[in-house]
Amino acid sequence: MLEQPMTVAPCEEQIRIDGHIVEQLSTVSAAEGHAVRVTIIQGGRSKNGYVYDEAALHQIAQLIEGAQAYADHARSNEDQINRSVRDVVGFYQDAAYVAQGGSGRVDATLHIFEAADWLWSIIKEACDLGRPELIGLSIDIFGQWQLNEANKTKEITSVIQLNSCDIVTRPSAGGSFRRILHHDSPENSTYQATSEGDYQHMTRTKNTIEEATQTEASAEPLQTQQQQIEQQRQEVERLLNEVNLQKASLLLERRLQESVLPEAARSQVRQRLQGRLFEEQELENEISSAQALLAQLSRDGLIRGHGHEKATIGGMVTEAEKVQAAFDAMFDLDIDTSKLGNIRGFVSIHEAYSRVTGDSSLRAGISSGSHLGPIQVAESAPIGRISEADTTTASFSYLLGTSMNKRLLKDYQAWPAEWQKFVTIAPIRDFKQQTRVRLGAFGSLPVVAEDTPYSAVTLTDSAATYVPQKRGNLVTISRETILNDDLQAIRQIPTKLAVAAAYTLAEFVYSFLSGNPVIYDTTNLFTAGAPHSNLGAAALSTTAMQSGITAMREQTNYAGKRLGLRPRYLVVPPELEWTSMVVTKSAGVPGSPNNDINPMLGYVTPIIAPQLSSSTQWFLIGDPREIDTIEIGFVGGQVNPSLFIQDQPILGLNFTQDAITYKIRHEYGGAVVDYRGIYRGI
């Protein structure tokens, strides 16, 4: 949206306020007119923290008179200025301020053009289906506000200009469709409210039944009359109870859909209240408790699974989903085009920030809730955009972080991890020492003579231990990076983090091979003779591999019995890649003048490991399904690295350096649990 030159001292920003349908309206044909009485905005505090007093509501009422109504918000500031005539669906008239308790509201009549019958049909059908929350209103204005540090609210002090009042799918500021306006004929003078209307109907039915019963009382025996009265009373009470349950159910669904709770939290609230009568305050308390829990989880910083992406209702796509998809496209992530259509990714980080926060100059800092110091005085506040739209409920930092996390996981999982073929991956609960016990083995079963007892034997064992460790880094995105619009730098962050995490883990695994560590029996992993007999002295060749295979075949258990192990993998550094291909894929013995058959053809699978520190070492390793080799344990079973965020305005680098901090964390440990499945050639 282009800024218009004006002499305004206080903070001027663009405000977007959303409303929603709360009643099931009466059935009206298109020929009777398309006029709907609506509430543009409710006074008091909105869900996005803006507070509207009576003076602000009066200003909005004056600006809304005669304003055009559009379908959906403009996609960009340029589109907002050059709105198409095809988007116009009606206009507002008879706007007025309505006193209501301590807050008040602004009402107006929305006239929908006959050309927009599709919209009229949506409104009617949504009401008929009992799903009025599927459509609502959103107002977009320029205004002034001042920040109240005490209660973290933005108090609207002046409303300057109306940009538009649009019909959208996700309202968020408490407005509502009041009723459909009819012709003055008596048959069109009423409307039908799902809950209250049914209740009144049932009450009238009850009175009618009682009157009819009294009329017939003289003609029937008194006892029969009393039985009939009691039956009719019970039936009416049952109907009234059903109506009240229906009313409670509709209230529950409406408030849950109005809330910003993710679907999992909504389901928990729904399970506690569904199918019984409850007070409205009890419902509000349940929603507030769920929001408080999610807020605490947000402050803890874990991005994945937070539910900041708003749930889709009835297959419709929310504005928040579209914005998140634009972030995903910016990081070259796959998008569900069958659901979202062709989403254009943000072409700059500055565009993404401005789209979400409305702060094109970053005067408010980086976090969408960033503010420092005491109350900001209106005279010193900048001109910018305030939006009550759907996307502002999820901050820029979380939208960016969610897409970065997706990109990180995609790149991490795409990184070659062939070490997984020969190790055992295990979930572990905590950072305590992990113990893997190797039981001994029985020898040959002895013959038991007649009338003699069986001999008792005992098993010896040994234990491999390791302690998992935490690895990670901090990455910051500064205010200067966004102002400089360095998109390429930000797009590289998740990829580089993914590569670092994958390479670090690979180095950890291969260090067991190249480092020859001391293992559970207090001996180095590889020894030329006893106790392990798994270290050769020859360079990689078919003959040397045959010697290694024989050594593995001769490995024994605790009882001295040969296991007959067969290696499955040949692990080599890049320097031996082509040698490994020759010795494992040649039909004849390489270098043999007699064209001897190569017995190593296809015998093992080569694995090239850049992390191996020696250019001459090579390894034969068994299949972990047949013999334990190396165990890698991940804390909490979290194999992938985790991405965290810190964007609180009073903590960390966001306070001292105007920077969002992202943290990558990877927690794992490991150990050699059995030497017999590993052989080193030199």
XYZ file of C-alpha atoms in Angstrom:
682
model
C 0.000 0.000 0.000
C 1.497 3.342 -1.010
C 1.830 5.889 1.732
C -0.076 9.115 1.087
C 1.602 12.377 2.058
C -0.172 13.856 5.022
C 0.683 15.900 8.082
C 0.092 13.484 10.920
C 2.088 13.507 14.078
C 0.892 10.367 15.850
C 1.443 6.730 14.849
C -0.543 5.961 11.717
C -0.863 2.415 10.555
C -3.219 0.336 8.510
C -5.769 -1.541 10.589
C -7.700 -4.622 9.515
C -10.600 -5.861 11.613
C -12.566 -9.032 10.900
C -16.099 -10.053 11.798
C -18.138 -13.249 11.522
C -21.707 -14.502 11.152
C -23.293 -15.505 14.447
C -26.935 -16.218 13.534
C -28.741 -18.468 11.086
C -30.672 -15.984 8.973
C -34.084 -16.499 7.467
C -34.568 -17.947 4.015
C -34.960 -15.128 1.462
C -35.003 -15.344 -2.301
C -32.797 -13.155 -4.428
C -35.810 -11.275 -5.722
C -36.524 -9.860 -2.234
C -33.280 -7.925 -2.117
C -29.734 -8.457 -0.951
C -29.576 -6.172 2.088
C -27.969 -7.455 5.284
C -27.592 -5.633 8.565
C -24.066 -6.207 9.818
C -21.817 -5.239 12.697
C -18.592 -3.805 11.283
C -16.584 -3.879 14.521
C -17.112 -4.521 18.208
C -15.583 -2.036 20.622
C -12.978 -2.922 23.205
C -9.870 -5.017 22.682
C -9.456 -7.061 19.503
C -7.678 -10.400 19.307
C -4.624 -8.672 17.891
C -4.313 -6.336 20.860
C -5.897 -3.133 19.452
C -8.339 -1.261 21.700
C -11.185 0.778 20.143
C -13.026 3.303 22.319
C -16.277 5.113 21.555
C -14.533 7.971 19.724
C -12.750 5.559 17.384
C -16.000 3.714 16.684
C -17.772 6.960 15.796
C -14.987 7.759 13.302
C -15.265 4.296 11.750
C -19.041 4.705 11.449
C -18.569 7.949 9.491
C -15.974 6.415 7.172
C -17.931 3.225 6.441
C -20.975 5.117 5.118
C -21.135 4.585 1.342
C -17.950 2.493 1.266
C -17.563 -0.268 -1.308
C -17.525 -3.923 -0.282
C -14.988 -6.259 -1.894
C -14.583 -10.030 -2.004
C -11.357 -10.940 -0.186
C -8.472 -8.703 0.782
C -6.089 -7.262 -1.779
C -3.035 -9.475 -2.257
C -0.580 -6.570 -2.162
C -0.371 -2.856 -1.477
C -0.501 -2.176 -5.215
C -3.641 -4.274 -5.586
C -5.175 -2.385 -2.677
C -4.776 0.893 -4.568
C -5.941 -0.489 -7.922
C -8.851 -2.688 -6.880
C -10.666 -4.286 -9.824
C -14.344 -3.597 -10.514
C -14.786 -7.361 -10.691
C -14.006 -7.545 -6.962
C -16.799 -5.137 -5.965
C -19.715 -7.075 -4.468
C -21.727 -4.308 -2.820
C -21.669 -1.204 -0.622
C -22.422 -0.080 2.941
C -25.040 2.433 4.043
C -26.962 3.577 7.130
C -23.857 3.179 9.288
C -24.303 4.076 12.942
C -22.667 3.719 16.327
C -24.655 1.484 18.694
C -24.111 1.733 22.436
C -23.638 -1.698 23.960
C -22.499 -2.097 27.541
C -19.126 -0.512 28.043
C -17.757 -1.073 24.547
C -20.332 -0.365 21.832
C -20.207 -1.339 18.185
C -20.615 -0.034 14.620
C -23.548 -1.343 12.571
C -24.288 -0.814 8.880
C -26.449 -2.190 6.091
C -24.548 -4.190 3.487
C -26.244 -4.190 0.091
C -24.957 -7.038 -2.110
C -25.256 -6.590 -5.888
C -27.343 -9.061 -7.874
C -24.215 -9.831 -9.908
C -22.743 -11.282 -6.705
C -25.445 -13.942 -6.285
C -22.660 -16.447 -5.682
C -21.761 -14.567 -2.489
C -25.388 -14.329 -1.438
C -25.704 -18.092 -1.917
C -22.636 -18.697 0.251
C -24.048 -16.573 3.076
C -27.417 -18.332 2.975
C -25.980 -21.830 2.669
C -23.428 -21.270 5.436
C -26.282 -20.228 7.728
C -28.568 -23.059 6.648
C -25.830 -25.596 7.402
C -25.211 -24.133 10.831
C -21.670 -23.045 9.836
C -21.926 -19.228 9.867
C -18.287 -18.865 10.870
C -17.181 -19.783 7.333
C -17.594 -16.201 6.104
C -17.154 -12.784 7.679
C -16.047 -9.139 7.350
C -12.647 -7.467 7.548
C -12.041 -3.713 7.692
C -8.810 -2.089 6.454
C -8.024 1.478 7.608
C -5.279 3.978 8.358
C -5.210 5.020 11.990
C -3.193 6.190 14.974
C -2.426 4.209 18.101
C -0.324 4.394 21.228
C 1.229 1.451 23.015
C 0.267 0.863 26.628
C 3.195 -0.983 28.200
C 1.197 -1.865 31.317
C -1.322 -4.157 29.643
C 0.443 -4.684 26.285
C -2.390 -3.142 24.250
C -2.408 -0.707 21.337
C -4.998 1.959 22.005
C -6.496 3.468 18.846
C -6.472 7.245 19.214
C -7.623 8.297 15.737
C -8.995 6.755 12.529
C -7.927 8.732 9.453
C -8.821 6.846 6.295
C -10.840 3.803 5.204
C -9.141 1.585 2.623
C -11.793 -1.097 2.296
C -14.212 -3.321 4.164
C -13.956 -6.788 2.658
C -15.819 -10.077 2.886
C -13.374 -12.809 3.887
C -13.227 -16.355 5.229
C -11.395 -15.780 8.519
C -12.763 -12.905 10.614
C -10.953 -12.064 13.827
C -12.281 -8.926 15.556
C -15.785 -9.740 16.753
C -18.013 -8.200 14.063
C -21.117 -10.076 12.905
C -23.938 -10.342 10.397
C -27.007 -9.225 12.334
C -29.938 -10.113 10.075
C -31.141 -10.104 6.487
C -33.359 -7.091 5.819
C -36.716 -7.904 4.137
C -39.492 -5.948 2.419
C -42.021 -4.298 4.680
C -44.682 -6.957 4.045
C -45.800 -8.834 7.170
C -44.625 -12.191 5.870
C -41.079 -10.883 5.597
C -40.846 -9.097 8.930
C -39.262 -11.866 11.000
C -36.094 -13.887 10.984
C -35.156 -17.244 12.404
C -32.399 -17.587 15.033
C -31.302 -21.159 15.464
C -31.173 -21.210 19.223
C -33.438 -18.466 20.617
C -36.121 -18.884 17.916
C -36.430 -22.595 18.567
C -36.553 -21.939 22.284
C -39.391 -19.427 21.880
C -41.200 -21.830 19.561
C -40.961 -24.581 22.140
C -42.196 -22.220 24.853
C -45.224 -21.241 22.731
C -45.871 -24.919 22.060
C -45.825 -25.610 25.756
C -48.338 -22.833 26.474
C -50.612 -24.060 23.670
C -50.544 -27.574 25.000
C -51.399 -26.417 28.493
C -54.306 -24.276 27.219
C -55.659 -27.150 25.120
C -55.379 -29.446 28.062
C -57.324 -27.103 30.301
C -60.115 -26.834 27.677
C -60.585 -30.584 27.542
C -60.309 -31.086 31.265
C -64.067 -31.004 31.862
C -64.678 -33.817 29.371
C -62.250 -36.374 30.757
C -61.622 -37.945 34.116
C -59.260 -35.965 36.299
C -56.680 -38.754 36.545
C -56.470 -39.184 32.768
C -56.102 -35.455 32.326
C -53.231 -35.339 34.827
C -51.435 -38.214 33.097
C -51.749 -36.508 29.740
C -50.557 -33.212 31.195
C -47.553 -34.926 32.748
C -46.686 -36.702 29.497
C -47.007 -33.502 27.534
C -44.946 -31.610 30.104
C -42.185 -34.219 29.909
C -42.221 -34.081 26.121
C -41.921 -30.297 26.139
C -39.090 -30.455 28.664
C -37.335 -33.011 26.489
C -37.690 -30.770 23.443
C -36.501 -27.757 25.399
C -33.501 -29.711 26.641
C -32.657 -30.745 23.075
C -32.872 -27.129 21.962
C -30.604 -26.027 24.819
C -28.108 -28.750 23.939
C -28.205 -27.634 20.320
C -27.710 -24.051 21.414
C -24.699 -25.059 23.541
C -23.247 -27.102 20.673
C -23.575 -24.194 18.232
C -21.994 -21.818 20.737
C -19.146 -24.247 21.315
C -18.379 -24.646 17.606
C -18.703 -20.931 16.898
C -16.303 -19.910 19.675
C -13.811 -22.639 18.797
C -13.758 -21.556 15.148
C -13.364 -17.904 16.181
C -10.404 -18.780 18.383
C -6.843 -19.082 17.105
C -6.383 -22.475 18.756
C -4.923 -25.244 16.582
C -7.180 -28.214 15.839
C -5.579 -30.443 18.483
C -6.357 -27.923 21.243
C -9.876 -27.380 19.885
C -10.511 -31.115 20.016
C -9.555 -31.233 23.700
C -11.905 -28.371 24.574
C -14.640 -29.952 22.443
C -14.284 -33.314 24.204
C -14.654 -31.699 27.632
C -17.802 -29.737 26.784
C -19.569 -31.555 23.953
C -22.875 -33.266 24.687
C -23.734 -31.381 27.893
C -25.078 -28.024 29.013
C -22.550 -25.437 30.158
C -22.334 -21.761 30.947
C -20.707 -19.459 28.415
C -18.149 -18.398 31.019
C -17.057 -22.023 31.450
C -16.383 -22.192 27.698
C -14.397 -18.945 27.788
C -12.316 -20.273 30.687
C -11.516 -23.475 28.757
C -10.423 -21.503 25.676
C -8.339 -19.101 27.774
C -6.584 -22.014 29.510
C -5.742 -23.640 26.166
C -4.421 -20.330 24.791
C -2.275 -19.816 27.896
C -0.763 -23.287 27.474
C 0.051 -22.643 23.801
C 1.553 -19.267 24.673
C 3.888 -20.963 27.149
C 4.903 -23.525 24.524
C 5.565 -20.674 22.090
C 7.821 -18.950 24.606
C 9.782 -22.196 24.937
C 10.647 -21.733 21.256
C 10.109 -25.098 19.519
C 8.841 -24.419 16.012
C 7.633 -27.798 14.848
C 4.105 -28.786 15.752
C 3.136 -25.486 17.364
C -0.026 -25.214 15.356
C 0.593 -21.620 14.301
C -0.758 -22.609 10.908
C -4.500 -22.137 11.215
C -6.719 -25.091 10.545
C -8.613 -25.335 7.294
C -12.400 -25.231 7.744
C -14.593 -27.230 5.436
C -11.819 -27.559 2.840
C -11.369 -23.768 2.529
C -7.870 -22.266 2.468
C -7.111 -19.586 5.043
C -5.027 -16.493 4.445
C -2.457 -17.775 6.953
C -2.004 -20.947 4.894
C -1.449 -18.875 1.769
C 1.175 -16.724 3.482
C 2.935 -19.790 4.896
C 2.901 -21.322 1.411
C 4.503 -18.145 0.031
C 7.284 -18.544 2.624
C 7.673 -22.211 1.633
C 7.896 -21.278 -2.048
C 10.566 -18.718 -1.169
C 12.684 -21.619 0.135
C 11.898 -23.774 -2.936
C 9.737 -26.186 -0.946
C 6.975 -28.237 -2.542
C 3.449 -26.793 -2.245
C 0.136 -28.636 -2.516
C -1.111 -26.836 -5.629
C -4.238 -28.998 -5.749
C -5.330 -27.354 -2.508
C -3.626 -23.961 -2.540
C -3.436 -23.279 -6.256
C -0.452 -21.536 -7.796
C 1.127 -19.629 -4.916
C 3.792 -17.065 -5.779
C 6.710 -17.199 -3.390
C 8.048 -14.028 -1.855
C 10.820 -12.628 -4.030
C 12.529 -10.797 -1.186
C 12.781 -11.094 2.575
C 11.700 -7.465 2.825
C 8.499 -8.256 0.938
C 7.804 -11.189 3.255
C 8.340 -9.088 6.368
C 6.176 -6.222 5.109
C 3.414 -8.645 4.023
C 3.124 -10.205 7.478
C 3.794 -7.282 9.816
C 2.832 -4.313 7.651
C 5.991 -2.571 8.889
C 7.799 -1.818 5.643
C 10.515 0.207 7.389
C 11.102 -2.146 10.378
C 10.636 0.729 12.768
C 8.927 -1.581 15.238
C 11.904 -3.962 15.419
C 11.889 -7.549 14.145
C 9.475 -9.470 16.352
C 5.848 -8.734 15.556
C 5.352 -7.907 19.217
C 8.635 -6.064 19.706
C 8.583 -2.907 21.769
C 10.996 -1.334 24.198
C 10.716 1.244 26.935
C 7.553 2.793 28.407
C 4.366 3.710 26.553
C 5.103 4.980 23.056
C 3.759 8.503 22.728
C 1.647 9.066 19.625
C 3.586 12.149 18.563
C 6.817 10.134 18.147
C 5.360 6.990 16.575
C 6.034 6.222 12.883
C 3.595 5.868 10.035
C 3.056 2.248 9.103
C 0.451 -0.464 8.839
C -1.560 -2.131 11.579
C -3.523 -5.155 10.453
C -6.264 -7.138 12.125
C -6.044 -9.620 9.235
C -5.693 -13.367 9.603
C -1.935 -13.568 9.064
C -0.933 -11.315 11.927
C -1.849 -13.959 14.498
C 1.321 -15.805 13.465
C 4.436 -13.656 13.676
C 6.958 -13.163 10.933
C 9.617 -15.005 12.920
C 7.495 -18.158 13.269
C 6.361 -18.153 9.644
C 9.967 -17.762 8.521
C 11.156 -20.310 11.081
C 8.564 -22.887 10.016
C 9.699 -22.723 6.396
C 13.356 -22.760 7.439
C 12.690 -25.863 9.519
C 11.012 -27.605 6.576
C 13.943 -26.719 4.334
C 16.439 -27.907 6.956
C 14.725 -31.282 7.360
C 14.407 -31.742 3.617
C 18.105 -31.046 3.044
C 19.153 -33.086 6.070
C 17.209 -36.129 4.936
C 18.545 -35.751 1.386
C 22.162 -35.743 2.582
C 23.904 -39.120 1.983
C 23.801 -41.159 5.186
C 25.018 -44.589 4.096
C 26.393 -45.196 7.590
C 22.799 -46.052 8.533
C 23.198 -49.309 6.584
C 25.685 -50.812 9.044
C 24.705 -49.268 12.416
C 21.809 -49.830 14.791
C 19.654 -46.736 15.504
C 17.991 -46.731 18.915
C 15.737 -44.251 20.756
C 16.942 -43.295 24.250
C 14.994 -41.480 26.937
C 17.538 -39.156 28.533
C 21.189 -38.110 28.843
C 22.056 -40.766 31.419
C 24.692 -43.390 30.701
C 23.346 -46.015 28.312
C 24.314 -49.647 28.910
C 24.138 -52.443 26.322
C 24.778 -55.857 27.861
C 26.301 -58.682 25.772
C 25.323 -62.037 27.242
C 27.668 -64.968 26.967
C 26.890 -68.178 25.076
C 26.396 -71.827 25.871
C 28.766 -74.409 24.479
C 27.665 -77.755 23.073
C 24.948 -79.395 25.125
C 26.416 -82.333 27.087
C 24.919 -85.812 27.065
C 22.797 -86.529 30.136
C 23.112 -90.159 31.244
C 20.205 -92.091 32.592
C 19.315 -91.324 36.197
C 21.887 -88.509 36.388
C 21.141 -84.852 37.034
C 21.601 -82.123 34.451
C 24.720 -80.030 34.951
C 24.277 -76.332 35.698
C 26.107 -73.731 33.626
C 26.386 -69.953 34.000
C 26.576 -67.173 31.430
C 29.189 -64.480 31.479
C 28.463 -61.074 30.019
C 30.009 -57.701 29.184
C 28.503 -54.245 28.758
C 29.104 -51.434 26.276
C 28.278 -47.968 27.642
C 27.961 -44.447 26.250
C 26.574 -41.073 27.272
C 24.625 -39.023 24.677
C 25.691 -35.445 24.051
C 24.042 -32.276 22.809
C 25.353 -30.530 19.689
C 24.149 -27.324 18.078
C 24.651 -23.748 16.941
C 23.005 -20.331 17.047
C 22.181 -18.400 13.878
C 20.908 -14.820 13.926
C 18.944 -12.799 11.379
C 19.476 -9.115 12.001
C 17.309 -6.119 11.236
C 19.997 -5.003 8.791
C 19.737 -8.292 6.887
C 16.024 -7.736 6.307
C 16.479 -4.058 5.429
C 19.249 -4.956 2.986
C 16.885 -7.547 1.516
C 19.571 -10.245 1.528
C 17.230 -13.116 0.628
C 20.020 -15.285 -0.744
C 21.817 -15.229 2.601
C 18.695 -16.252 4.530
C 17.793 -18.998 2.042
C 21.231 -20.546 2.567
C 20.871 -20.775 6.354
C 18.716 -23.944 6.622
C 20.704 -25.743 3.921
C 24.012 -24.979 5.616
C 22.616 -26.004 9.009
C 21.360 -29.270 7.526
C 24.732 -30.038 5.947
C 26.543 -29.210 9.194
C 24.253 -31.474 11.235
C 24.479 -34.366 8.755
C 28.255 -34.094 8.361
C 28.823 -33.856 12.129
C 26.817 -37.028 12.712
C 28.655 -38.862 9.908
C 32.006 -37.818 11.395
C 30.870 -39.158 14.758
C 29.942 -42.554 13.302
C 33.040 -43.018 11.139
C 35.328 -41.939 13.986
C 34.678 -45.351 15.560
C 36.317 -46.939 12.515
C 39.198 -44.577 11.851
C 39.984 -43.745 15.486
C 40.318 -47.334 16.798
C 38.750 -46.468 20.184
C 38.961 -48.472 23.399
C 35.690 -50.408 23.695
C 33.719 -52.222 26.368
C 36.405 -54.884 27.102
C 39.079 -52.192 27.753
C 40.854 -53.103 24.505
C 41.154 -51.206 21.248
C 38.482 -52.064 18.701
C 40.992 -53.425 16.151
C 43.791 -55.806 17.173
C 46.021 -57.873 14.862
C 45.894 -60.882 17.169
C 44.035 -61.715 20.340
C 41.695 -60.689 21.746
C 39.861 -59.388 18.631
C 41.859 -60.657 15.625
C 40.177 -58.185 13.271
C 43.077 -56.091 11.951
C 44.890 -56.876 8.708
C 48.098 -55.494 7.234
C 47.488 -55.392 3.460
C 46.231 -52.766 1.036
C 42.815 -53.232 -0.518
C 42.752 -56.120 -3.022
C 40.745 -59.248 -3.680
C 43.306 -61.337 -1.803
C 43.301 -58.975 1.191
C 39.492 -58.964 1.258
C 39.428 -62.775 1.249
C 41.736 -62.780 4.280
C 39.408 -60.332 6.060
C 36.340 -62.420 5.256
C 38.043 -65.532 6.607
C 38.914 -63.657 9.809
C 35.284 -62.649 10.279
C 34.092 -66.200 9.585
C 36.422 -67.432 12.350
C 35.074 -65.067 15.011
C 33.708 -67.034 17.985
C 31.185 -66.525 20.762
C 31.946 -66.695 24.495
C 31.816 -70.477 24.350
C 34.486 -70.603 21.634
C 32.077 -71.570 18.851
C 32.676 -70.049 15.397
C 29.852 -67.722 14.269
C 30.479 -67.903 10.514
C 29.806 -64.173 10.045
C 29.695 -62.737 6.533
C 30.462 -59.091 5.790
C 27.882 -57.107 3.806
C 29.631 -53.765 3.281
C 33.059 -52.556 2.180
C 33.678 -49.073 3.626
C 36.489 -47.050 2.019
C 37.663 -43.423 1.829
C 37.295 -41.482 -1.475
C 40.913 -42.329 -2.350
C 39.963 -46.024 -2.624
C 36.626 -45.571 -4.378
C 37.779 -46.813 -7.787
C 39.849 -49.629 -6.300
C 36.748 -50.815 -4.419
C 34.753 -50.766 -7.663
C 37.398 -52.819 -9.445
C 37.711 -55.494 -6.762
C 33.935 -55.885 -6.260
C 32.658 -55.524 -9.815
C 35.289 -57.197 -12.008
C 34.401 -60.612 -13.423
C 38.037 -61.675 -13.356
C 40.666 -61.223 -10.669
C 42.185 -57.755 -11.319
C 45.771 -58.065 -12.553
C 45.654 -61.844 -12.918
C 47.306 -63.126 -16.195
C 45.204 -66.296 -16.130
C 41.719 -64.666 -16.265
C 40.846 -66.284 -12.943
C 37.255 -65.826 -11.777
C 36.928 -63.007 -9.225
C 35.172 -64.539 -6.167
C 34.588 -61.016 -4.761
C 32.267 -60.054 -7.636
C 29.149 -58.649 -5.942
C 30.148 -60.191 -2.612
C 29.923 -56.922 -0.675
C 28.446 -53.449 -1.267
C 30.957 -50.566 -1.400
C 30.277 -47.490 0.778
C 32.341 -44.369 0.132
C 32.925 -42.336 3.315
C 34.525 -38.874 2.877
C 34.748 -38.597 6.679
C 37.390 -41.339 6.954
C 40.660 -39.694 7.950
C 43.056 -42.234 6.380
C 43.501 -42.661 2.641
C 44.530 -46.326 2.946
C 42.206 -47.823 5.564
C 39.357 -50.051 4.426
C 36.730 -51.910 6.452
C 34.478 -54.957 6.171
C 31.275 -54.657 8.227
C 28.462 -57.135 8.814
C 24.726 -56.609 8.481
C 23.372 -55.145 11.781
C 20.392 -57.497 11.449
C 22.803 -60.424 11.870
C 25.417 -59.037 14.256
C 25.575 -55.914 16.409
C 28.245 -53.456 15.338
C 27.775 -49.786 16.286
C 24.748 -48.341 18.073
C 23.714 -44.698 17.641
C 21.129 -43.556 20.192
C 19.013 -40.417 19.695
C 17.530 -38.678 22.727
C 13.748 -38.903 22.610
C 13.982 -40.852 19.360
C 14.499 -37.532 17.538
C 16.702 -38.600 14.622
C 16.388 -35.260 12.816
C 17.886 -32.057 14.209
C 15.491 -29.606 15.883
C 15.170 -25.907 15.074
C 14.267 -23.464 17.846
C 13.526 -19.735 17.878
C 14.068 -16.843 20.261
C 12.270 -13.673 19.229
C 11.034 -12.312 22.548
C 11.590 -8.537 22.546
C 13.018 -8.372 26.078
C 15.369 -11.369 25.876
C 18.625 -12.291 24.169
C 19.902 -10.729 20.955
C 16.467 -9.404 20.004
C 16.809 -6.978 22.919
C 20.488 -6.112 22.550
C 21.026 -6.306 18.778
C 17.616 -6.311 17.023
C 18.116 -9.880 15.848
C 16.011 -13.034 15.698
C 17.978 -16.050 16.933
C 17.492 -19.538 15.531
C 19.053 -22.490 17.330
C 19.737 -25.928 15.861
C 20.085 -28.815 18.293
C 20.972 -32.456 17.707
C 21.238 -34.909 20.624
C 22.781 -38.345 20.268
C 25.527 -40.679 21.401
C 26.890 -44.067 20.443
C 29.346 -46.889 21.015
C 30.729 -50.072 19.497
C 28.624 -52.861 20.998
C 30.311 -55.857 19.327
C 33.737 -55.950 17.651
C 33.154 -59.231 15.807
C 31.100 -57.638 13.018
C 33.872 -55.181 12.003
C 37.235 -55.845 10.280
C 39.908 -53.292 9.310
C 42.206 -54.048 6.407
C 45.268 -51.964 7.281
